[in-house]
mmCIF file of C-alpha atoms in Angstrom:
data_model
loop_
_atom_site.group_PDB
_atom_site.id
_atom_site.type_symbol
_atom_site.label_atom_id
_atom_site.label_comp_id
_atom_site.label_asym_id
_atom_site.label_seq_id
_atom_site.Cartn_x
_atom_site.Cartn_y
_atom_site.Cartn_z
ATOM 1 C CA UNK A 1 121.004 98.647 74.395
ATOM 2 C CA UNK A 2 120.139 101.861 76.148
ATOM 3 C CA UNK A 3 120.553 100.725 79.616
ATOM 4 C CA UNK A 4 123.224 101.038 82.067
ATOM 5 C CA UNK A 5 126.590 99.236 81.233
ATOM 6 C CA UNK A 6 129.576 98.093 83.278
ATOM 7 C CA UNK A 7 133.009 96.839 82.368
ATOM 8 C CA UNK A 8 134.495 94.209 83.584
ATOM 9 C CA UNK A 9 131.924 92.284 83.920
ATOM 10 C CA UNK A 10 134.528 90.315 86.076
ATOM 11 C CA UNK A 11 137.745 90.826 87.553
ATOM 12 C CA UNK A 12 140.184 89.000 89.292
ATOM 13 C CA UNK A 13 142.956 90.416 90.678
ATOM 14 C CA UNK A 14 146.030 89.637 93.384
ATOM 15 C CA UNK A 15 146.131 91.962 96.357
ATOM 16 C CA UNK A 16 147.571 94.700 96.344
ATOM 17 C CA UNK A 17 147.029 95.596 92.991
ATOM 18 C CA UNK A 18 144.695 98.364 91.356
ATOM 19 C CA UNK A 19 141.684 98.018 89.556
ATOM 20 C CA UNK A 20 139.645 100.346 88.152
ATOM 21 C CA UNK A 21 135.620 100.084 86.590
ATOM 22 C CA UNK A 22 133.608 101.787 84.382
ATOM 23 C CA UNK A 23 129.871 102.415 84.019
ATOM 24 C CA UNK A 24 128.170 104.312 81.687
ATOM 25 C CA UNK A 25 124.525 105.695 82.508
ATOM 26 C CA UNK A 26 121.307 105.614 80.706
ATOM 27 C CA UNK A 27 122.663 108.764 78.410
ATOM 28 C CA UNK A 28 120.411 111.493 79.329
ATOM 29 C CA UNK A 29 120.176 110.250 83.344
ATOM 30 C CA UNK A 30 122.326 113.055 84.916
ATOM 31 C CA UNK A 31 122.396 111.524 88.090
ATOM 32 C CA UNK A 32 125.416 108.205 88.817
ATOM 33 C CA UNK A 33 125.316 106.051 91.885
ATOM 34 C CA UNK A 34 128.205 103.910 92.551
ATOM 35 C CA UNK A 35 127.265 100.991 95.340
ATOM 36 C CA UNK A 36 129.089 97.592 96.699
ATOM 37 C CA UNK A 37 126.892 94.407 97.499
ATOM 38 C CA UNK A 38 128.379 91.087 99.289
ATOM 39 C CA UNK A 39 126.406 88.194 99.182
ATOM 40 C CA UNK A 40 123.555 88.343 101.690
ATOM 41 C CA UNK A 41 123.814 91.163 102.024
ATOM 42 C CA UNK A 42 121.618 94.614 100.265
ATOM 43 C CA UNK A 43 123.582 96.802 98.092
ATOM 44 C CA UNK A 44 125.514 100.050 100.237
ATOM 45 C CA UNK A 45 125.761 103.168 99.037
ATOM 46 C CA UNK A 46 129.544 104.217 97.849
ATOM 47 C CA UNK A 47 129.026 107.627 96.067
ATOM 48 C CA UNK A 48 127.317 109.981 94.031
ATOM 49 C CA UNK A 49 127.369 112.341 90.928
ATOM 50 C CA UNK A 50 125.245 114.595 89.691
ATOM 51 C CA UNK A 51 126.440 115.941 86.330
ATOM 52 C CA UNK A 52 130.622 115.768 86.778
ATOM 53 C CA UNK A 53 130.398 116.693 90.642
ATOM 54 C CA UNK A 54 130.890 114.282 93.170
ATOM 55 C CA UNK A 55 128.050 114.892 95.802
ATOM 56 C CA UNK A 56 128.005 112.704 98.169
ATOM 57 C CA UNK A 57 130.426 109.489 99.758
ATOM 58 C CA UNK A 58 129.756 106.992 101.845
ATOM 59 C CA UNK A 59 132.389 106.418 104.776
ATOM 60 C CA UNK A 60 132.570 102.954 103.217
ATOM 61 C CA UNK A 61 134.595 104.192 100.477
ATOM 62 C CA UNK A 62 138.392 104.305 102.156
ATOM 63 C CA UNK A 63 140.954 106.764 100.792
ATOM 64 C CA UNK A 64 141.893 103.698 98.746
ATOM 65 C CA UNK A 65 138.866 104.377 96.376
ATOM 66 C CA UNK A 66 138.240 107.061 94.222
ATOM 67 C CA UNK A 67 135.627 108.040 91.781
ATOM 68 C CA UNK A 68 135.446 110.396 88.841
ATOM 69 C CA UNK A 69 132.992 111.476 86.294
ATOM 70 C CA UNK A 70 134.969 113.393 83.253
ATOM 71 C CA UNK A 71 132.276 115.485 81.631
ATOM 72 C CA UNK A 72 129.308 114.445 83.590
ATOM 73 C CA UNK A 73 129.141 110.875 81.163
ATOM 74 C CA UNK A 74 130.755 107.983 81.910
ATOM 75 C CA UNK A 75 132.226 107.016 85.648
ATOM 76 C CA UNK A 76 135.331 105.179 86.968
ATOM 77 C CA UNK A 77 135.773 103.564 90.131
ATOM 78 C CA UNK A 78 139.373 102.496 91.135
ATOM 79 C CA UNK A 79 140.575 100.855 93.688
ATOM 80 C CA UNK A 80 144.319 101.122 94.912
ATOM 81 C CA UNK A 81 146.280 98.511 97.316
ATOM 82 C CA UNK A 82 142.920 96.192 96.837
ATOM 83 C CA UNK A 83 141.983 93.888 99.801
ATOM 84 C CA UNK A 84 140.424 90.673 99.979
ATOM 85 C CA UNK A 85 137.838 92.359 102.146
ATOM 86 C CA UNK A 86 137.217 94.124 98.565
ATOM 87 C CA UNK A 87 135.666 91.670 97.036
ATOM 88 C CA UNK A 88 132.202 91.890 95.946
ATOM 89 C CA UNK A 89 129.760 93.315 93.042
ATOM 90 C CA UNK A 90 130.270 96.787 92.138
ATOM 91 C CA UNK A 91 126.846 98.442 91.129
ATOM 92 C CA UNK A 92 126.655 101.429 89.285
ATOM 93 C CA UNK A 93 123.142 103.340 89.135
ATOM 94 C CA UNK A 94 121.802 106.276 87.167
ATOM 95 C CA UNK A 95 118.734 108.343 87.797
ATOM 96 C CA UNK A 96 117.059 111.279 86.441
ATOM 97 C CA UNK A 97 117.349 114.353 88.436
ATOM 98 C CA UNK A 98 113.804 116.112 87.734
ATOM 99 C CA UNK A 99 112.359 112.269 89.181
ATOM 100 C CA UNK A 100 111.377 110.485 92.229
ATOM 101 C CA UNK A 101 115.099 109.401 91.973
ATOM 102 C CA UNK A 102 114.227 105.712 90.559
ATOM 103 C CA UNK A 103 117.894 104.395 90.300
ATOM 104 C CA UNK A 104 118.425 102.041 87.332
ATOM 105 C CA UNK A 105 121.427 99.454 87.503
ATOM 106 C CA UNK A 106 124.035 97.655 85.160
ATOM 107 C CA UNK A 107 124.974 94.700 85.020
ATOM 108 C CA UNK A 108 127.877 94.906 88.289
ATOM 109 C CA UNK A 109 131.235 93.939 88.135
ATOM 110 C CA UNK A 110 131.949 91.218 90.218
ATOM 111 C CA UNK A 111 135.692 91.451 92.063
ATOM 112 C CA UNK A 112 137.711 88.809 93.339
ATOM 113 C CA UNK A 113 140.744 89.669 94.975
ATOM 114 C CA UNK A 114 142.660 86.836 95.810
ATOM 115 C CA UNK B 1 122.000 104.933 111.642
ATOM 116 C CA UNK B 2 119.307 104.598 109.331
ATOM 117 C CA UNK B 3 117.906 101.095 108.883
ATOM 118 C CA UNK B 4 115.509 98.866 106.742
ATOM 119 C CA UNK B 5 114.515 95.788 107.612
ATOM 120 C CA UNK B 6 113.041 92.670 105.795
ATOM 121 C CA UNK B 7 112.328 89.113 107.036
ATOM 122 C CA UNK B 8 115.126 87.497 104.932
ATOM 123 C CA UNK B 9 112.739 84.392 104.120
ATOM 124 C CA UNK B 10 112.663 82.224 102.651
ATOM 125 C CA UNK B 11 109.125 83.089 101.739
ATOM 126 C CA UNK B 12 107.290 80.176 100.425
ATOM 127 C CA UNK B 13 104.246 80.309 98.356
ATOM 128 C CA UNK B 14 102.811 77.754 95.561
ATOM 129 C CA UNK B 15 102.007 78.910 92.013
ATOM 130 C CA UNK B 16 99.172 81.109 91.739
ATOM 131 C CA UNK B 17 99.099 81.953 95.262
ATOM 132 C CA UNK B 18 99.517 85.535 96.870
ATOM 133 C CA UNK B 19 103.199 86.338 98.129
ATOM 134 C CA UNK B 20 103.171 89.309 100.395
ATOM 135 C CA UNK B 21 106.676 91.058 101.052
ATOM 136 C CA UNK B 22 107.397 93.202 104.071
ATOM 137 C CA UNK B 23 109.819 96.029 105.166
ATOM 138 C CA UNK B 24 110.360 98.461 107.533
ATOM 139 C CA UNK B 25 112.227 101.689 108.196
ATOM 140 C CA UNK B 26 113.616 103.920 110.771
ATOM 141 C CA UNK B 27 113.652 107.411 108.828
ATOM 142 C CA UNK B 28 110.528 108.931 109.583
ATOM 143 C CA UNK B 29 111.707 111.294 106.861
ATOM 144 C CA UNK B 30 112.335 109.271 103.947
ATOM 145 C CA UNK B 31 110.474 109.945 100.970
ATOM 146 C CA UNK B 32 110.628 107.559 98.132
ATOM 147 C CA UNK B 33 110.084 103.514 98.569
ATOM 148 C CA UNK B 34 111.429 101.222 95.818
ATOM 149 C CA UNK B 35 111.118 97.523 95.351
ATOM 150 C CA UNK B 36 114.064 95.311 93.464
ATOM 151 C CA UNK B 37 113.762 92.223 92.421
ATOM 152 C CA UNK B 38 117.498 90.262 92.331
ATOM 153 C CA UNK B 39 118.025 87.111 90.428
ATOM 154 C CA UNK B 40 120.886 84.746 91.959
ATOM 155 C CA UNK B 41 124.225 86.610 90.383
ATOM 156 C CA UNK B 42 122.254 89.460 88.731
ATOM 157 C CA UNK B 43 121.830 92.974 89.158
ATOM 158 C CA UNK B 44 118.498 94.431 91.076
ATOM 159 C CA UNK B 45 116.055 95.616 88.673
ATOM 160 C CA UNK B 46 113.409 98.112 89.949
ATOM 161 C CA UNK B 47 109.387 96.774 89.509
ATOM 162 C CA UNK B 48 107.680 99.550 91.793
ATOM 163 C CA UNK B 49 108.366 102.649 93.588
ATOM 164 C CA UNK B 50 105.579 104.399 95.713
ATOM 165 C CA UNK B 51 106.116 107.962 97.874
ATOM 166 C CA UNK B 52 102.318 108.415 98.987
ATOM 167 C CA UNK B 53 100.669 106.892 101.301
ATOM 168 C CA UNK B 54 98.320 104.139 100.303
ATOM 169 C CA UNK B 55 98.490 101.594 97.490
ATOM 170 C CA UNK B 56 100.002 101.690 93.764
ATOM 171 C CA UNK B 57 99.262 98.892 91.558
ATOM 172 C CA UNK B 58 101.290 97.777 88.492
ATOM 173 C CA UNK B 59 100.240 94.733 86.649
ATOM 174 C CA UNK B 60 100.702 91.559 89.071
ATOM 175 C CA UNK B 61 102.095 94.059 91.861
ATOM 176 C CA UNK B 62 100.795 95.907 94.535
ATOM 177 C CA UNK B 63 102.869 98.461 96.602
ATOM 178 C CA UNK B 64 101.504 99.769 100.016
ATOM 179 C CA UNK B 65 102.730 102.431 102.200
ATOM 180 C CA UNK B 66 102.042 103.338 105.618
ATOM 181 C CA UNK B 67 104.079 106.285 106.192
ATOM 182 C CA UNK B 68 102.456 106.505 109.851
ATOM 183 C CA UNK B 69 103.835 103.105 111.055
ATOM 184 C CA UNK B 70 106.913 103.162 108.646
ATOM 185 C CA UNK B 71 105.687 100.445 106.622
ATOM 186 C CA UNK B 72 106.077 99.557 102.887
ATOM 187 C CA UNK B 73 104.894 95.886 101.394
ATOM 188 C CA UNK B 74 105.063 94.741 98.088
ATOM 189 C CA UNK B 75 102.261 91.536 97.016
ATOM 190 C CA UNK B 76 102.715 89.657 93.909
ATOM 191 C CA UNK B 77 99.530 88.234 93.159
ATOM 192 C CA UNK B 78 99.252 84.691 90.751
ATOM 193 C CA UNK B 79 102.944 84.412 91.562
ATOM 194 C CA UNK B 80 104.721 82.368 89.181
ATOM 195 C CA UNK B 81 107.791 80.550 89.523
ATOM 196 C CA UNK B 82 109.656 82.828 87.796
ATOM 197 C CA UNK B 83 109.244 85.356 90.687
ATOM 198 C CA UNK B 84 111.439 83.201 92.474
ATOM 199 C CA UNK B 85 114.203 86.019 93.644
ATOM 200 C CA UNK B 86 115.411 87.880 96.340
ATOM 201 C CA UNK B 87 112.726 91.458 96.775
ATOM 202 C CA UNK B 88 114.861 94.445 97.869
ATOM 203 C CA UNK B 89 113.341 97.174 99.415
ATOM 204 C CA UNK B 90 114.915 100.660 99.472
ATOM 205 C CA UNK B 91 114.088 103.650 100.734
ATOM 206 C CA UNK B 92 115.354 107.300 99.896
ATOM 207 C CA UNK B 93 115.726 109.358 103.156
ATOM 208 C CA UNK B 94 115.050 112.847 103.916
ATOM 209 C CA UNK B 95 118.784 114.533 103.894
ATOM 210 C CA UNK B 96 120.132 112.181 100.629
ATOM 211 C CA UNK B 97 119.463 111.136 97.188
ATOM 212 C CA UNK B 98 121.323 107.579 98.566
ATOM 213 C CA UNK B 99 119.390 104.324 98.410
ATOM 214 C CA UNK B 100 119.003 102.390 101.683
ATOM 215 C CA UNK B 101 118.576 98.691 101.098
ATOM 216 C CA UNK B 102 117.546 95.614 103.394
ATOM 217 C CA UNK B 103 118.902 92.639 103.107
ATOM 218 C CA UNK B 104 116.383 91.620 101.039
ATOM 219 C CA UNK B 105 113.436 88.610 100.976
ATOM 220 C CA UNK B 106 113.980 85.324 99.237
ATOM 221 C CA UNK B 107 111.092 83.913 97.601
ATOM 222 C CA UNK B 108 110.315 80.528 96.449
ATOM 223 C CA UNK B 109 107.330 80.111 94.141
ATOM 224 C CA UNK B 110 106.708 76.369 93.806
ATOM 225 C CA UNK B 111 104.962 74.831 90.645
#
């Protein structure tokens, strides 16, 4: 499979506790998106990466989240002190750069914090 | 703050028919329109993307863009019941690389 993966797939967790979620890209897209979606609701932006830096955040990601990209490959998302108001799917994206950015996603991890 | 809108439906059309998707958006500067389609506790997957003005047809689907009156529509001709989903649009603006997403438009293709 040469698409964008995710893992979890699903986590629960109690609050307060840390979680953390990985995606890895479509391996020659040099360009990772990580977003949040609730239900009803349209995916929102969270960050961005292009290669190993971290571009651009979202004020919806808190000082509680963090994101890295090690080598410009794979991503991880954690959360620290998580909040029921956490809960949701976590999308991660990947895009060419030399494109008209067409953003591919995995699979989500879906995060219940209870 | 930068907005897209859709009708959130549901949109209800029966097999075979024409289903005709709507959004709008506020930055005159955005340059790239997508369209997802989202199956019930999956992931969007992208069918179309159109940045010039005028229509771009893929198979079943037809993307328009009106740049002028910040509009961007998506038709699914012979819908089929499996088309039933929610259709995301998103839109790239000017100063980002960030999708913008509506809320999306449910659609019900009846048999």
């Amino acid at each position: 499979d040469t698409g964008v993966s995710q893992n979890p797939r699903h986590k629960i967790t109690k609050r307060g506790q840390n979680v953390t979620f990985r995606c890895d890209p479509i391996s020659e897209h040099n360009r990772l998106y990580w977003y949040r979606q609730t239900l009803g609701q349209g995916p929102e932006f969270l960050t961005y990466f292009q290669n190993e830096a971290q571009l651009e955040k979202s004020r919806l990601l808190s000082d509680r989240f963090s994101a890295e990209r090690p080598k410009g490959s794979f991503s991880t998302l954690e959360i620290q002190r998580t909040e029921q108001g956490d809960s949701a799917m976590y999308l991660c994206a990947s895009s060419l750069l030399a494109s008209y950015n067409e953003q591919f996603f995995g699979p989500g991890t879906r995060l219940t914090v209870l | 703050q930068k907005e897209v809108e859709q009708n959130s439906g549901p949109l209800s059309v029966p097999e075979g028919a024409i289903a005709s998707l709507n959004c709008t958006y506020s930055d005159r500067g955005s340059q790239s329109f997508f369209w997802y389609r989202q199956y019930s506790g999956k992931s969007p997957e992208l069918i179309m993307f159109i940045y010039s003005n005028g229509d771009k047809e893929d198979g079943r689907f037809t993307a328009q863009l009106n740049k002028a009156s910040q509009y961007v529509s998506l038709l699914i001709r012979d819908s089929q019941p499996s088309d039933s989903a929610t259709y995301l649009c998103a839109v790239v603006g000017q100063a980002g690389t960030a999708l913008i997403f509506g809320k999306g438009t449910t659609l019900s293709v009846s048999s």
